[in-house]
Amino acid sequence: MNGRRFSNDHREHTHGNSLNRLSFSSAHSGSTAATLTSASNAEQNHTESYAGATFETVPSSIVSFHHPHSFQSGSVLGGSLASSTLRRGRRSTEEEALLDSAANYSRSPSRNPHFRLFTEDQIAAAEGAASTLEATDYDMNWDSTPAYEQQRLEESRLSSTRNSLHSNSVRSSNFSGISYDSIGERRRGRSLSRSRQLHPEQSVHSSVRSSSNSSRYSTRDRIPSELEDNGDEMLNDRSTNGSLPMSAREGFSENDGDNASGIADSHANGHHKKAIYHAEFLQPCHHEKFYPNLPAKLYYQRFYVAEEDLVIGIGGYRTSKFRLYIYYMLCLCTLGMVYLLLRWIPYYKVKLYGVKVPLGKAEWVVLESELGDFNIVAVKREWYNRPMSTVLPITKELADDNAADSSSSHHANGSNPNIPILISFDYRYITFIYSPLEDIFRSNNNWTDVNWVDLPSVYRGLTSGTCEDRTLAFGRNNINLKVKPTSQVLFDEALHPFYVFQLFSIVLWSLDQYYYYAACILLISFLSIIDTLIETKRTSQRLAEMSHFNCEVRVLREEFWTHISSAELVPGDVYEVSDPALTVFPCDSILLSGDCIVNESMLTGESVPVSKVPANEDTMYQLLDDFKDTQISNYLSKSFLFNGTKIIRTRIPKAQSAALAMVVRTGFSTTKGSLIRSMVFPKPTNFKFYEDSFKYIGFMTMIALFGFSISCIRFIQIGLDKKTMILRALDIITVVVPPALPATLTIGTNFALGRLKNRNIFCISPTKVNAGGKLDVMCFDKTGTLTEDGLDILGVHVSEPSSHNSFAFGELQHSVRQIFPKFSLNDCSSPMDFRARNFFIALLTCHSLRLVDNELIGDPLDFKMFQFTGWSYEEDFQEHAFHSLYDKRHEGDIFPENSDIIPAVVHPNGNEPHNRFTDNDPHNFLGIVRSFEFLSKLRRMSVIVKPSSDNVFWAFTKGAPEVISEICNKSTLPKNYDELLHHYTRTGYRVIACAGKTLPKRTWLYSQKVTREEVETNLEFLGFIIFENKVKDATSKTLQILREANIRTIMCTGDNVLTAISVGRESHLIESPKVYVSSINEEADVEDPFPVWRSVDCYEETLDLDEPQFSTSTGDYTLAVTGDIFRSLFDNDEKISESYRDRVLLKASIYARMSPDEKHELMERLQKLDYVVGFCGDGANDCGALKAADVGISLSEAEASVAAPFTSQVFDISCVLDVIKEGRASLVTSLACFQYMSLYSAIQFISITILYCRGSNLGDFQFLFIDLLLIIPIAVFMSWSKPYHKIARKRPSANLVSPKILVPLCFSILICLSFQAIPWLLVQRTPWYIKPIVGGDDAVQSSDNTVLFFVSNFQYILCAVVLSVGPPYREPMSKNVGFIVDVILSLFFSTILMFINPDSRLGSLFQLTGITTGFKVFILVWALLNYLCQLYVPTYFKSLFKKNHSSKKYKSILKKQNMSLLA
């Protein structure tokens, strides 16, 4: 009864006084700790790869060698909000955008899943959740409209939506306010509860503890009271139907906290006795006792990480003790072999001792991604005892069901059950929490509290109990990467398959009494592991230090200000941002009061200061709406403070003591956390060379097994003892698959990385280097990439009256004195003067510049525009009062603007020598009283200006000419508006239009309340500002080289299409004489998506792409596509054929007015045509494309460089040539080294196979001489070759298993076999022939051994010379001095060995026998013949396998089109 009465009273209290509404829950909780009990200590896979696929397949000791990670200036924390958020680039505004039922399921054709534990059908049919709160999934139909256009469409509905939200904010506050639709239920048309009966009676688990605001209580207070009272009976009741008593389900008493405290005091002694029961109830087997009406039924689920476009399957498991004991026994019996195999292939470990259980009862879970990643993670269980809405957002359907319920926020009821035990696990730094309602794991990255819309309650801060609840639910505000302890790094590295194989080889050689050789390889392996350990620790430590941030913040707790560590911040905390000690935002926050200027270069790559304004109620509603998705709207971003961004300046509002912000996301849930995650877990590179290399190793292994079998048969025939037989046969495996073979994957890459670093080009993904050698198409941004960053003003065109109600542009004015040649802004005597003055004021005031430390900062375009005027800009200006008499007389008390608002002021600069304006004239002082910032979706900005001496308010707007013309009064537009605009854009200039008007009301209050829509309507056009954007010096030359190399070049920009075409022609990116621009076909049907293609030089000339125009009549041409046409083409799959879209992609050189999402989409569309795509850019709009491209090159020094594999500190596109050259050289080097190591193993395999046939082998020091003095130096020096200075038209091959590679290799092996077999047969017929001793491990001296050793030495050296090709991808070998010296020395020592006395100490060491001088000369001549055969015979057969048909889609399309024209 007390609980019911309190609930009703609380409802009345909530409605009666919103200011005193409780900010978190009706059950103020405050635990200091939680019992962290894991039901199982299942082994976790902590593998964290830092640089792509190579780390997954090759030991880090190999990859990290010469691996120059770019950690300078904190750049590892960079990235792009655009790139780290929604990978697809499209988000759905309609909840119905999900796919149909599982029966209609179809996978995206671009996906190639690698699931083993789950089948594709299971993943498709599984219940789904997503990392965003929006109902998104991996195979949904994305809305074709980009985010910025959706916002424009939604703005018309915004007010009504917010009103609706506001009317229900209290009534429906038992949910978190976020529309989170369960993917699985919506797609299958089932109810969210999965046939569960959702009644209030189901939340019978326990009553929720509450306490007074200031109380702090222990873990025990999180344990349901019913469990304490009935623990013995319930523990004895092992039936699955047993449940907790149902007392106090409907509500809870305000005094529960005190009662709980009293109970705790009176039962202090009994507490420890009952601890065993409490721990027992955390076990998964008791799950249904807490959820009798919500049993766990699902065994697996799907989770879609939208930020990474990654699908994960999650399966629940428990450990079978019996099977676990069998596993232990197998490990012991096989001396750890089973442990190693199951460590490398954990899939079988799950099969061996894992038992499938429902997700809610899992002791551990298996997570398998579509990329093949396989992880086993233990599930944590800890007492929580709070409503589900405090840790997970409630889905929309359940929220709607409870909209009529006027209970307080986070009140436990049927659709918001109490969570006695929090079931969770961490994967990739994302916390997954079990939802009993949906029976799946979900993330709470974007959790929000519906109470945040009530700003007065937000300003009161949080209680200590609420903070402790949220710490438990969301973790600490840390971005701490797990740095493995030294022992674990050492253990993991030592147990890598590479080193295990090394260890196996060393043991084998030792048993075969090759002690010296084994000891040398052991020493090298040990040093390699130690080097890896040091490098791995250094790299991970450096990355962890860069990502970690901690500072002291001043936070409002219990309505008192206190200082805490930033790690203790939780969502909902109010903290001070104006604290001088705070220089970087410690979390994602929303600005509540004051204003800020921040540097968001960490997110955008552009060091342009961004202004932040305080949030209002509409902003908070927008926050709730935007957190459904990973994209943050422009409306919200004006008040959103991103974690890791730098504070440039903070201003405290008048009559307040601090500027405040509220925490909304912490830790890895923040934008910075997502960037760190994407860097630590990069998407693996599916490059053909790496895929083929492991097929190749497998092929060589099969040859080894074949040799193993032949040797065993031969050993039996000659009667070898079993021990020697086994050792010799196993030794063949170590010969055919040499331990150093995997290292050849990275030798060339590591040297290329070093050379790139010397050119100030840094790479964070080494596997992308070889991809750079295969580039087919290179895309470039325009501004800052092809053209200079800075814009210079060429001049201005003022709109002048030409006749009655008619206007025309004046001449191009190059200076301020030509625009308005007066001494005072008030000195206007004609309509022309008034228009010139208004245009000049627009230049002075319509910008977003800010003054920080007496230095103007802001957008470079704004800076150049204001610099052109020669005036001064000041903030907090105190010398002149900017007010109106009307306000003083009538509205002073209502709106005390004179004390609260001090505008930024522009006035003449007395120190400027060319200044004509009077500095102390009050008419020359202009106050910028309000700004509407530039929005990319609107493509304009506006200001409201008031002169100091006059009671008038002006509005000025500047932006893209095509946008400004739409919001101006048409009668004020000059007659030659389009003509002049067309003239300048065609010649490559950037044009900005200005407009303005006088506000109808002359009050300060009106200027502060008027909407942007009212300001930006019915404007008077004032004139054009003409900016010239010069092409960089290196641009034309670089594009010319790329064109000669048959690498296609594309411009992808957000600028005007005509400007882009002009720059394209000036830079020679466009060589075609005809350019056709896309435009909407106004004459066609409304639903007709086909554009019309018009010539840029002749409007009447059109192109019909339905009929392929490759004939001579049309001639050479190219296409220019605008962003709206691009969307139209690729969002109408039913109406536009694939061939039409492919034709556009193959012929378009210019993509203009492209949004970040569209740039990203373009990369993926080109990749689907089998292009290897590169992208080079520098700004915020490029980060998504940089990550999507196969090779992304960032020219930004800012931290956004982490979004791209390559970062160049050479700020022009010449760096692209270096990346391509090094990529090609690296690819050819890797291929040559790989072939060389294969030939080396084949030569040695032939030698020992022949010797095995005679029961003998090579000697210990003979192996050492071959491997350490010949092979390793040659392999290293082969990789020293620098790239060729010219880029060839033909790209190098990356295919290791093609006939073109394998057939010549097979002939090379046959040649080596022949040139070893013939001397071996000849030596047996000589009179001085010494037969080998069968089975003699110590005595291997024989003529067979000596001759094969001498011949094979020359083969090792000369094969390297044959495979060391120079041009067209590498410099001639004559320039590789190290390689030449090494070859000469190797030939010299090999020859010297032939002529030393076998009885000498050195001869005995090498176990040589005597041969005649004539035979020695024969071996030298024979080696020369061998070299000539290797040089010409394989090359001849290689030429027979010329590729007649390309497997690349774009080449096939072009070939078909050419064939059709010929027909």
Short mmCIF file of N, CA and C in Angstrom, two decimals, residues 87-163:
data_model
loop_
_atom_site.label_atom_id
_atom_site.label_comp_id
_atom_site.label_asym_id
_atom_site.label_seq_id
_atom_site.Cartn_x
_atom_site.Cartn_y
_atom_site.Cartn_z
N ARG A 87 28.89 4.03 -42.11
CA ARG A 87 29.69 3.62 -43.25
C ARG A 87 28.89 3.66 -44.54
N ARG A 88 27.62 3.28 -44.48
CA ARG A 88 26.86 3.19 -45.72
C ARG A 88 26.63 4.56 -46.34
N GLY A 89 26.63 5.55 -45.48
CA GLY A 89 26.38 6.87 -46.00
C GLY A 89 24.93 7.20 -46.22
N ARG A 90 24.04 6.30 -45.90
CA ARG A 90 22.61 6.59 -46.02
C ARG A 90 21.95 6.16 -44.72
N ARG A 91 21.00 6.95 -44.28
CA ARG A 91 20.27 6.50 -43.10
C ARG A 91 18.79 6.57 -43.39
N SER A 92 18.06 5.70 -42.76
CA SER A 92 16.64 5.61 -43.04
C SER A 92 15.85 6.53 -42.15
N THR A 93 14.95 7.28 -42.73
CA THR A 93 14.07 8.10 -41.92
C THR A 93 12.76 7.40 -41.64
N GLU A 94 12.50 6.31 -42.31
CA GLU A 94 11.26 5.57 -42.11
C GLU A 94 11.57 4.26 -41.43
N GLU A 95 10.85 3.96 -40.39
CA GLU A 95 11.09 2.70 -39.70
C GLU A 95 10.72 1.53 -40.57
N GLU A 96 9.89 1.77 -41.57
CA GLU A 96 9.50 0.68 -42.48
C GLU A 96 10.60 0.35 -43.48
N ALA A 97 11.73 1.03 -43.38
CA ALA A 97 12.79 0.79 -44.37
C ALA A 97 13.50 -0.53 -44.16
N LEU A 98 13.18 -1.24 -43.11
CA LEU A 98 13.81 -2.53 -42.90
C LEU A 98 13.35 -3.52 -43.96
N LEU A 99 14.14 -4.52 -44.14
CA LEU A 99 13.78 -5.51 -45.14
C LEU A 99 12.57 -6.30 -44.69
N ASP A 100 12.03 -7.05 -45.64
CA ASP A 100 10.87 -7.86 -45.34
C ASP A 100 11.26 -9.04 -44.47
N SER A 101 10.38 -9.99 -44.37
CA SER A 101 10.62 -11.14 -43.50
C SER A 101 11.83 -11.91 -43.97
N ALA A 102 12.25 -12.85 -43.10
CA ALA A 102 13.43 -13.63 -43.42
C ALA A 102 13.24 -14.44 -44.68
N ALA A 103 12.04 -14.73 -45.00
CA ALA A 103 11.80 -15.48 -46.23
C ALA A 103 12.21 -14.71 -47.45
N ASN A 104 12.12 -13.38 -47.35
CA ASN A 104 12.49 -12.54 -48.48
C ASN A 104 13.91 -12.02 -48.36
N TYR A 105 14.63 -12.59 -47.42
CA TYR A 105 15.98 -12.11 -47.14
C TYR A 105 16.90 -12.32 -48.34
N SER A 106 17.69 -11.31 -48.62
CA SER A 106 18.71 -11.44 -49.65
C SER A 106 19.92 -10.65 -49.24
N ARG A 107 21.05 -11.26 -49.32
CA ARG A 107 22.29 -10.61 -48.91
C ARG A 107 22.77 -9.65 -49.98
N SER A 108 23.38 -8.60 -49.51
CA SER A 108 23.99 -7.65 -50.45
C SER A 108 25.05 -8.38 -51.26
N PRO A 109 25.07 -8.16 -52.56
CA PRO A 109 26.03 -8.89 -53.39
C PRO A 109 27.47 -8.55 -53.08
N SER A 110 27.70 -7.43 -52.41
CA SER A 110 29.08 -7.05 -52.13
C SER A 110 29.64 -7.78 -50.93
N ARG A 111 28.78 -8.45 -50.19
CA ARG A 111 29.25 -9.12 -48.99
C ARG A 111 29.72 -10.53 -49.32
N ASN A 112 30.79 -10.93 -48.64
CA ASN A 112 31.32 -12.28 -48.81
C ASN A 112 31.62 -12.83 -47.43
N PRO A 113 30.61 -13.30 -46.71
CA PRO A 113 30.79 -13.67 -45.31
C PRO A 113 31.66 -14.91 -45.13
N HIS A 114 32.33 -14.95 -43.97
CA HIS A 114 33.20 -16.08 -43.65
C HIS A 114 32.81 -16.65 -42.29
N PHE A 115 31.54 -16.99 -42.13
CA PHE A 115 31.08 -17.59 -40.89
C PHE A 115 31.37 -19.08 -40.91
N ARG A 116 31.80 -19.62 -39.75
CA ARG A 116 32.01 -21.06 -39.63
C ARG A 116 31.08 -21.65 -38.58
N LEU A 117 31.00 -20.96 -37.44
CA LEU A 117 30.17 -21.48 -36.36
C LEU A 117 28.69 -21.33 -36.70
N PHE A 118 28.36 -20.25 -37.40
CA PHE A 118 26.97 -20.00 -37.80
C PHE A 118 26.86 -20.15 -39.31
N THR A 119 25.70 -20.53 -39.75
CA THR A 119 25.43 -20.54 -41.18
C THR A 119 24.84 -19.19 -41.59
N GLU A 120 24.88 -18.90 -42.88
CA GLU A 120 24.31 -17.64 -43.36
C GLU A 120 22.82 -17.57 -43.06
N ASP A 121 22.15 -18.70 -43.19
CA ASP A 121 20.71 -18.73 -42.91
C ASP A 121 20.43 -18.42 -41.45
N GLN A 122 21.29 -18.94 -40.57
CA GLN A 122 21.10 -18.66 -39.14
C GLN A 122 21.29 -17.17 -38.86
N ILE A 123 22.31 -16.59 -39.46
CA ILE A 123 22.56 -15.16 -39.25
C ILE A 123 21.41 -14.33 -39.80
N ALA A 124 20.89 -14.74 -40.97
CA ALA A 124 19.81 -13.98 -41.58
C ALA A 124 18.53 -14.08 -40.77
N ALA A 125 18.29 -15.25 -40.19
CA ALA A 125 17.03 -15.46 -39.47
C ALA A 125 17.13 -15.07 -38.00
N ALA A 126 18.33 -14.79 -37.51
CA ALA A 126 18.51 -14.52 -36.08
C ALA A 126 17.88 -13.20 -35.69
N GLU A 127 17.54 -13.09 -34.40
CA GLU A 127 17.11 -11.81 -33.86
C GLU A 127 18.28 -10.84 -33.95
N GLY A 128 17.98 -9.58 -34.30
CA GLY A 128 19.05 -8.64 -34.56
C GLY A 128 19.01 -7.43 -33.67
N ALA A 129 20.18 -6.88 -33.43
CA ALA A 129 20.32 -5.59 -32.76
C ALA A 129 21.39 -4.84 -33.52
N ALA A 130 21.50 -3.55 -33.24
CA ALA A 130 22.48 -2.73 -33.94
C ALA A 130 23.14 -1.78 -32.97
N SER A 131 24.32 -1.29 -33.39
CA SER A 131 25.05 -0.37 -32.52
C SER A 131 24.40 1.00 -32.48
N THR A 132 23.51 1.29 -33.43
CA THR A 132 22.75 2.52 -33.38
C THR A 132 21.37 2.21 -32.85
N LEU A 133 20.66 3.22 -32.40
CA LEU A 133 19.33 2.99 -31.87
C LEU A 133 18.28 2.96 -32.96
N GLU A 134 18.66 3.44 -34.13
CA GLU A 134 17.74 3.38 -35.26
C GLU A 134 17.60 1.93 -35.69
N ALA A 135 16.50 1.59 -36.31
CA ALA A 135 16.27 0.23 -36.76
C ALA A 135 17.07 -0.03 -38.02
N THR A 136 18.38 -0.11 -37.87
CA THR A 136 19.24 -0.35 -39.02
C THR A 136 19.75 -1.77 -38.98
N ASP A 137 20.09 -2.29 -40.14
CA ASP A 137 20.69 -3.60 -40.22
C ASP A 137 21.53 -3.67 -41.47
N TYR A 138 22.29 -4.75 -41.58
CA TYR A 138 23.28 -4.83 -42.64
C TYR A 138 22.69 -5.01 -44.03
N ASP A 139 21.45 -5.46 -44.12
CA ASP A 139 20.88 -5.71 -45.43
C ASP A 139 19.61 -4.91 -45.65
N MET A 140 19.52 -3.75 -45.00
CA MET A 140 18.31 -2.95 -45.12
C MET A 140 18.39 -2.08 -46.37
N ASN A 141 17.23 -1.58 -46.80
CA ASN A 141 17.17 -0.64 -47.91
C ASN A 141 17.39 0.76 -47.37
N TRP A 142 18.55 1.31 -47.65
CA TRP A 142 18.87 2.63 -47.10
C TRP A 142 18.10 3.70 -47.86
N ASP A 143 17.67 4.71 -47.11
CA ASP A 143 16.98 5.84 -47.72
C ASP A 143 17.94 6.55 -48.66
N SER A 144 17.43 6.89 -49.84
CA SER A 144 18.32 7.48 -50.83
C SER A 144 18.67 8.92 -50.51
N THR A 145 17.89 9.57 -49.69
CA THR A 145 18.13 10.98 -49.41
C THR A 145 19.21 11.13 -48.35
N PRO A 146 20.26 11.91 -48.61
CA PRO A 146 21.31 12.07 -47.61
C PRO A 146 20.81 12.79 -46.37
N ALA A 147 21.63 12.70 -45.33
CA ALA A 147 21.19 13.21 -44.03
C ALA A 147 20.83 14.69 -44.08
N TYR A 148 21.66 15.47 -44.79
CA TYR A 148 21.40 16.91 -44.75
C TYR A 148 20.10 17.28 -45.44
N GLU A 149 19.68 16.48 -46.45
CA GLU A 149 18.41 16.76 -47.10
C GLU A 149 17.24 16.28 -46.25
N GLN A 150 17.47 15.17 -45.54
CA GLN A 150 16.41 14.72 -44.63
C GLN A 150 16.12 15.79 -43.59
N GLN A 151 17.20 16.39 -43.08
CA GLN A 151 17.00 17.41 -42.06
C GLN A 151 16.22 18.58 -42.63
N ARG A 152 16.50 18.94 -43.88
CA ARG A 152 15.76 20.03 -44.50
C ARG A 152 14.28 19.69 -44.61
N LEU A 153 14.00 18.43 -44.97
CA LEU A 153 12.60 18.01 -45.08
C LEU A 153 11.95 17.90 -43.70
N GLU A 154 12.77 17.47 -42.73
CA GLU A 154 12.21 17.27 -41.41
C GLU A 154 11.95 18.58 -40.68
N GLU A 155 12.69 19.64 -41.08
CA GLU A 155 12.54 20.89 -40.35
C GLU A 155 11.12 21.42 -40.40
N SER A 156 10.44 21.13 -41.50
CA SER A 156 9.06 21.59 -41.62
C SER A 156 8.15 20.88 -40.64
N ARG A 157 8.59 19.67 -40.25
CA ARG A 157 7.77 18.91 -39.29
C ARG A 157 8.32 19.00 -37.87
N LEU A 158 9.44 19.73 -37.73
CA LEU A 158 10.15 19.69 -36.46
C LEU A 158 9.31 20.23 -35.30
N SER A 159 8.68 21.35 -35.54
CA SER A 159 7.95 21.96 -34.43
C SER A 159 6.81 21.09 -33.96
N SER A 160 6.07 20.51 -34.92
CA SER A 160 4.95 19.65 -34.51
C SER A 160 5.44 18.40 -33.82
N THR A 161 6.57 17.87 -34.30
CA THR A 161 7.12 16.67 -33.68
C THR A 161 7.55 16.96 -32.25
N ARG A 162 8.22 18.10 -32.09
CA ARG A 162 8.69 18.43 -30.74
C ARG A 162 7.53 18.72 -29.81
N ASN A 163 6.48 19.36 -30.33
CA ASN A 163 5.32 19.60 -29.49
C ASN A 163 4.71 18.29 -29.03
#
